[in-house]
Amino acid sequence: MKKRFQKLLAIGLAVACVFSLAACTSGESSSSGGSTAAKKETSAGSGKIGVAMPTKDLQRWNQDGENMKKELEAAGYEVDLQYASNDVATQVSQIENMISGGCEALVIASIDGESLGTPLQSAKEAGIQVIAYDRLIMNSDAVSYYATFDNYMVGTKQGEYLEEALDLKNAAGPFNIEIFTGDPGDNNAKFFYGGAMDVLQPYVDSGKLVVQSGQVDFASVATADWSTEKAQARMDAIIASNYADKNIDAVLCSNDSTSLGVENSLEANYNGEWPIITGQDCDVANTKNLIAGKQAMDIFKDTRDLAKQTVSMVDAIMGGGTAETNDNETYDNGTGVIPSYLCEPVVVTTDNYKEMLLDSGYYTEDDLK
Ligand code: BGC
């Protein structure tokens, strides 16, 4: 009985908390929302922030989560950090719990950008502002800001790297290329693919680049969940059907989890000359492959910079101010353009990985052994 009462009380308090927050942050009430608790909850440098990350399976999100927690705590916030095992229903319920548990702002790296409409509507009604982290949340007007890297530039840099490495402007070719991008529910995948194909498509059209598998359009080259295993299985099939007696000159991979699958497949099934392979994230396994000559380039996205930028957005929101943005035209989520801050991605090769990854303290020498 006592337990039941405590439970009801807890639910009642959570609901009251949500309503007092709504009153406080929407500025609709000055009398009932004027308690010290409510006031404190909306000031910069105090209160609880919910951080929803997609998965622990990929290295980068562990780093993102840790950096965010560290930076937010250093700025004075309490942090509710959750990982959703790449499961949309889990992420939805984590966000609902953050709202009912008293979080005053939410930072969300979505699994599927289209699937958060309902919980974000509740956040909006409760006056809780939302920052889309790294991946844009689509078709929700509850999103105040977007903090990310320049995703189109990531793709362009991968495409330009291949253009230069194959000397596409001058060489006669033709060269064989295969293409791997990411999850179709991740808005970023379209930007990575689009940026790279804006450079490479003219060469495909002219016949200088040949995709022997015939798989070129976004739907054919997407990789559900950005899964290494799925990329590997697709590459196995492509090699078996097309490359028994041909070389693959290049593989455009949008990120490291897909490159790793391609590299594993090549190692197991392919006898030709090793292709030029792109990647993104500088995951440890891929950086080791880069050093070993199995991956030609990577894109370094310093998640420490993204975390810092996002925390300054949180501070602006919590303090009732306006956050710094540097792109107010690119990212329309279906309800309008979301003011964005884009950090800059950097190309990493064996020439500069020491400077970018070791000297900057991102990794230690031991991490890469
Ligand atoms: C991120 C990439 C990451 C991919 C898979 C994308 O949204 O921007 O950095 O490799 O998701 O997790």
XYZ file of C-alpha atoms and ligand atoms in Angstrom:
381
model
C 0.000 0.000 0.000
C 2.743 2.388 1.063
C 4.700 1.457 -2.011
C 1.687 2.097 -4.221
C 1.195 5.515 -2.652
C 4.853 6.348 -3.135
C 4.552 5.333 -6.746
C 1.438 7.504 -7.245
C 3.156 10.376 -5.491
C 6.187 10.000 -7.727
C 3.993 10.039 -10.846
C 2.068 13.050 -9.492
C 5.289 14.909 -8.801
C 6.644 14.102 -12.231
C 3.475 15.411 -13.879
C 3.500 18.548 -11.700
C 7.141 19.039 -12.572
C 6.423 18.802 -16.282
C 3.594 21.332 -15.990
C 5.592 23.783 -13.914
C 8.391 23.551 -16.463
C 5.931 24.208 -19.255
C 4.708 27.305 -17.507
C 8.203 28.458 -16.761
C 9.908 28.001 -20.112
C 6.976 29.044 -22.263
C 6.790 32.271 -20.289
C 3.045 31.883 -19.980
C 2.922 32.107 -16.236
C 4.665 34.337 -13.815
C 2.701 33.599 -10.652
C 2.544 29.800 -10.277
C 5.788 29.277 -12.184
C 7.663 31.655 -9.933
C 8.887 29.092 -7.402
C 12.627 28.989 -6.804
C 12.742 25.410 -8.092
C 11.095 26.291 -11.403
C 13.256 29.382 -11.826
C 16.437 27.508 -11.067
C 15.489 24.854 -13.584
C 15.645 27.245 -16.496
C 18.842 29.062 -15.771
C 22.103 28.423 -17.586
C 24.434 26.128 -15.692
C 21.885 24.222 -13.616
C 19.130 21.670 -14.071
C 18.914 18.292 -15.754
C 19.642 17.679 -19.443
C 18.568 14.515 -21.269
C 21.077 13.157 -23.778
C 19.709 10.416 -26.061
C 22.287 8.509 -28.119
C 21.486 5.837 -30.718
C 23.786 2.939 -29.871
C 26.879 1.811 -28.020
C 27.767 -0.526 -30.892
C 29.555 2.152 -32.866
C 32.595 3.705 -31.280
C 31.777 7.294 -32.092
C 28.527 7.427 -30.110
C 30.337 6.250 -26.978
C 32.748 9.131 -27.444
C 29.914 11.562 -28.189
C 28.013 10.473 -25.078
C 31.071 10.672 -22.824
C 32.094 14.069 -24.174
C 28.586 15.460 -23.801
C 28.274 14.197 -20.231
C 31.686 15.559 -19.259
C 31.111 18.975 -20.831
C 27.571 19.343 -19.499
C 28.627 18.374 -15.983
C 31.543 20.790 -16.156
C 29.034 23.497 -17.094
C 26.988 22.686 -13.970
C 24.235 20.428 -15.338
C 22.959 17.083 -14.187
C 22.912 14.619 -17.102
C 20.587 11.769 -18.002
C 22.534 9.927 -20.738
C 20.813 7.014 -22.484
C 21.740 4.649 -25.309
C 18.984 2.873 -27.244
C 20.707 -0.145 -28.896
C 19.634 1.191 -32.304
C 16.023 0.386 -31.386
C 13.525 3.159 -32.180
C 10.924 2.051 -29.574
C 13.624 2.078 -26.874
C 14.700 5.584 -27.871
C 11.087 6.807 -27.816
C 10.539 5.466 -24.304
C 13.878 6.856 -23.101
C 12.850 10.308 -24.321
C 9.436 9.968 -22.650
C 11.191 9.077 -19.408
C 13.508 12.065 -19.743
C 10.483 14.334 -20.099
C 8.604 12.836 -17.139
C 11.842 12.637 -15.138
C 12.351 16.387 -15.126
C 14.836 17.026 -17.933
C 14.681 20.651 -18.983
C 16.325 20.384 -22.374
C 16.945 17.410 -24.635
C 19.908 16.638 -26.863
C 19.001 13.845 -29.259
C 21.004 11.853 -31.801
C 18.101 10.051 -33.405
C 18.084 6.493 -34.703
C 15.366 7.184 -37.252
C 14.871 10.891 -37.849
C 11.198 10.391 -38.722
C 10.131 8.512 -35.593
C 10.232 10.978 -32.748
C 7.167 13.106 -33.535
C 5.040 11.923 -30.609
C 7.544 12.234 -27.733
C 8.793 15.544 -29.106
C 5.262 16.880 -29.197
C 5.088 16.102 -25.448
C 8.421 17.859 -24.967
C 7.115 20.903 -26.776
C 3.924 20.965 -24.725
C 6.054 20.804 -21.577
C 8.199 23.725 -22.796
C 11.274 21.533 -23.121
C 13.522 22.581 -25.993
C 15.214 20.058 -28.226
C 18.613 20.122 -29.914
C 19.094 17.627 -32.754
C 22.589 16.238 -32.296
C 24.590 15.158 -35.362
C 21.472 13.805 -37.132
C 18.536 16.029 -38.008
C 15.146 15.095 -36.526
C 12.599 15.324 -39.314
C 9.031 16.617 -39.434
C 8.880 17.925 -35.891
C 8.478 21.584 -35.001
C 9.819 20.876 -31.509
C 13.430 21.097 -32.695
C 15.049 24.431 -31.767
C 18.600 23.869 -33.030
C 20.781 21.413 -34.904
C 24.449 20.825 -34.008
C 26.387 18.697 -36.462
C 29.311 18.485 -38.846
C 29.019 19.729 -42.393
C 27.572 16.489 -43.729
C 27.529 17.520 -47.372
C 31.200 18.496 -47.053
C 31.976 15.027 -45.660
C 30.625 13.490 -48.867
C 32.330 16.054 -51.090
C 35.683 15.411 -49.432
C 35.309 11.661 -49.952
C 34.368 12.174 -53.620
C 37.202 14.639 -54.203
C 39.676 12.294 -52.572
C 38.739 9.545 -55.038
C 38.744 11.993 -57.938
C 42.318 12.962 -57.104
C 43.597 9.511 -56.149
C 42.371 8.044 -59.453
C 43.347 11.244 -61.315
C 39.911 11.219 -62.880
C 40.365 14.620 -64.490
C 43.288 13.359 -66.599
C 43.453 9.573 -66.662
C 41.672 7.687 -69.408
C 40.199 4.987 -67.162
C 37.822 3.312 -67.026
C 37.997 2.491 -63.317
C 35.757 0.121 -61.410
C 34.061 1.544 -58.337
C 31.456 0.278 -55.863
C 29.371 2.433 -53.532
C 28.229 1.966 -49.917
C 26.269 4.531 -47.942
C 24.331 4.476 -44.681
C 20.925 3.978 -43.131
C 18.031 5.409 -45.153
C 16.355 6.653 -41.939
C 19.395 8.825 -41.177
C 19.124 12.174 -42.950
C 22.933 12.436 -42.896
C 23.284 9.453 -45.212
C 21.585 11.427 -47.997
C 23.992 14.330 -47.493
C 27.078 12.080 -47.473
C 25.914 10.235 -50.576
C 24.768 13.453 -52.280
C 28.048 15.285 -51.599
C 30.169 12.421 -52.935
C 27.983 11.715 -55.959
C 27.942 15.384 -56.961
C 31.676 14.886 -57.574
C 31.581 11.322 -58.950
C 28.325 11.052 -60.913
C 29.677 12.938 -63.981
C 32.425 10.323 -64.252
C 29.872 7.511 -63.921
C 27.788 9.172 -66.642
C 30.781 9.539 -68.953
C 31.846 5.918 -68.387
C 35.185 6.785 -66.762
C 33.882 5.218 -63.566
C 32.114 1.901 -63.969
C 29.948 0.386 -61.262
C 30.090 -3.272 -62.306
C 27.331 -4.277 -59.860
C 25.005 -1.682 -61.397
C 24.118 -0.540 -57.853
C 24.329 3.243 -57.918
C 21.126 4.907 -56.701
C 20.712 5.728 -53.026
C 18.245 2.927 -52.258
C 20.514 0.273 -53.810
C 23.628 1.373 -51.928
C 22.077 2.181 -48.527
C 23.150 0.041 -45.555
C 20.438 -0.531 -42.937
C 21.617 0.459 -39.428
C 25.012 1.367 -40.912
C 25.752 -2.283 -40.186
C 29.250 -3.657 -40.789
C 27.818 -7.163 -41.277
C 25.276 -5.981 -43.856
C 27.923 -4.052 -45.781
C 30.178 -7.096 -45.672
C 27.429 -9.410 -46.953
C 26.617 -7.029 -49.812
C 30.298 -6.750 -50.740
C 30.625 -10.571 -50.640
C 27.804 -10.822 -53.172
C 29.223 -8.039 -55.362
C 32.675 -9.664 -55.484
C 31.232 -13.091 -56.245
C 29.120 -11.832 -59.151
C 31.430 -9.224 -60.670
C 35.046 -9.391 -59.655
C 36.284 -12.957 -60.166
C 38.624 -11.704 -62.885
C 38.519 -7.933 -62.501
C 40.092 -5.379 -60.195
C 38.027 -3.064 -58.032
C 39.773 0.282 -58.194
C 37.815 2.143 -55.552
C 35.051 1.760 -52.992
C 33.192 4.832 -51.829
C 32.128 4.100 -48.251
C 30.217 6.807 -46.407
C 31.517 5.815 -42.979
C 33.847 3.513 -41.101
C 31.352 0.821 -40.104
C 30.573 0.268 -43.790
C 34.264 0.475 -44.799
C 35.104 -2.128 -42.207
C 32.544 -4.517 -43.689
C 33.963 -3.915 -47.175
C 37.545 -4.404 -45.965
C 36.614 -7.651 -44.160
C 34.910 -8.927 -47.297
C 37.854 -8.039 -49.543
C 40.236 -9.782 -47.192
C 38.154 -12.962 -47.264
C 37.111 -13.099 -50.928
C 39.134 -10.924 -53.246
C 42.367 -11.660 -55.069
C 42.836 -8.515 -57.151
C 44.671 -5.276 -56.386
C 43.497 -3.619 -53.185
C 41.121 -0.719 -53.947
C 41.167 2.862 -52.664
C 38.600 2.937 -49.836
C 37.078 5.960 -48.099
C 35.669 6.199 -44.581
C 34.408 8.539 -41.891
C 34.788 8.790 -38.096
C 38.377 7.585 -37.599
C 37.206 4.610 -35.554
C 40.090 2.717 -33.977
C 39.699 -0.371 -36.209
C 39.660 1.791 -39.350
C 42.554 3.960 -38.239
C 44.544 0.757 -37.761
C 43.523 -0.281 -41.282
C 44.568 3.138 -42.542
C 48.019 2.708 -41.004
C 48.183 -0.822 -42.478
C 47.318 0.516 -45.968
C 43.882 -1.119 -46.179
C 41.899 2.121 -46.044
C 43.172 5.090 -48.013
C 41.467 7.911 -46.160
C 39.186 8.742 -43.312
C 37.173 11.767 -42.269
C 37.941 13.017 -38.785
C 35.013 14.567 -36.964
C 36.319 15.742 -33.620
C 33.402 14.881 -31.356
C 34.955 17.033 -28.624
C 34.247 20.128 -30.753
C 30.683 19.026 -31.413
C 30.094 18.457 -27.701
C 31.449 21.919 -26.835
C 29.262 23.574 -29.440
C 26.194 21.669 -28.270
C 26.802 22.591 -24.640
C 26.937 26.249 -25.588
C 23.561 25.763 -27.331
C 22.200 24.177 -24.148
C 23.484 27.159 -22.147
C 21.765 29.575 -24.503
C 18.481 27.676 -24.282
C 18.605 27.318 -20.517
C 19.523 30.970 -20.053
C 16.689 32.094 -22.316
C 19.065 33.438 -24.980
C 19.832 32.693 -28.614
C 22.436 30.124 -29.580
C 25.290 30.766 -31.991
C 24.637 29.218 -35.416
C 26.579 29.339 -38.687
C 24.106 27.838 -41.153
C 20.529 28.952 -41.394
C 19.577 27.619 -44.792
C 20.681 24.031 -45.384
C 18.723 21.894 -42.963
C 14.972 22.013 -43.489
C 13.370 19.254 -41.446
C 9.987 19.498 -43.168
C 8.644 22.123 -40.757
C 11.119 24.809 -41.801
C 14.847 25.459 -41.652
C 16.425 24.503 -38.333
C 19.149 26.964 -37.252
C 22.350 24.922 -37.316
C 25.934 24.965 -36.237
C 28.154 22.942 -38.582
C 31.600 21.839 -37.401
C 34.220 21.169 -40.053
C 35.221 17.632 -41.047
C 38.898 16.992 -41.870
C 40.462 14.494 -44.295
C 42.877 12.096 -42.572
C 45.463 9.965 -44.379
C 48.725 8.354 -43.315
C 50.323 11.775 -43.937
C 48.491 13.604 -41.173
C 46.901 11.044 -38.844
C 49.594 11.545 -36.187
C 48.974 15.272 -36.058
C 45.177 15.012 -36.211
C 44.573 12.021 -33.965
C 47.606 11.641 -31.673
C 48.962 15.163 -31.188
C 45.420 16.419 -30.617
C 44.995 13.867 -27.812
C 42.071 12.121 -29.512
C 43.913 8.784 -29.315
C 47.068 7.559 -27.638
C 49.702 5.498 -29.472
C 48.514 2.515 -27.429
C 44.939 2.876 -28.707
C 46.209 2.298 -32.235
C 48.465 -0.719 -31.524
C 27.063 9.993 -38.382
C 28.328 9.280 -38.765
C 28.244 7.829 -38.336
C 26.939 7.190 -38.790
C 26.752 5.811 -38.219
C 25.884 9.271 -38.966
O 24.713 9.928 -38.669
O 27.106 11.327 -38.814
O 29.427 9.902 -38.139
O 29.298 7.108 -38.897
O 25.845 7.973 -38.409
O 26.650 5.830 -36.840
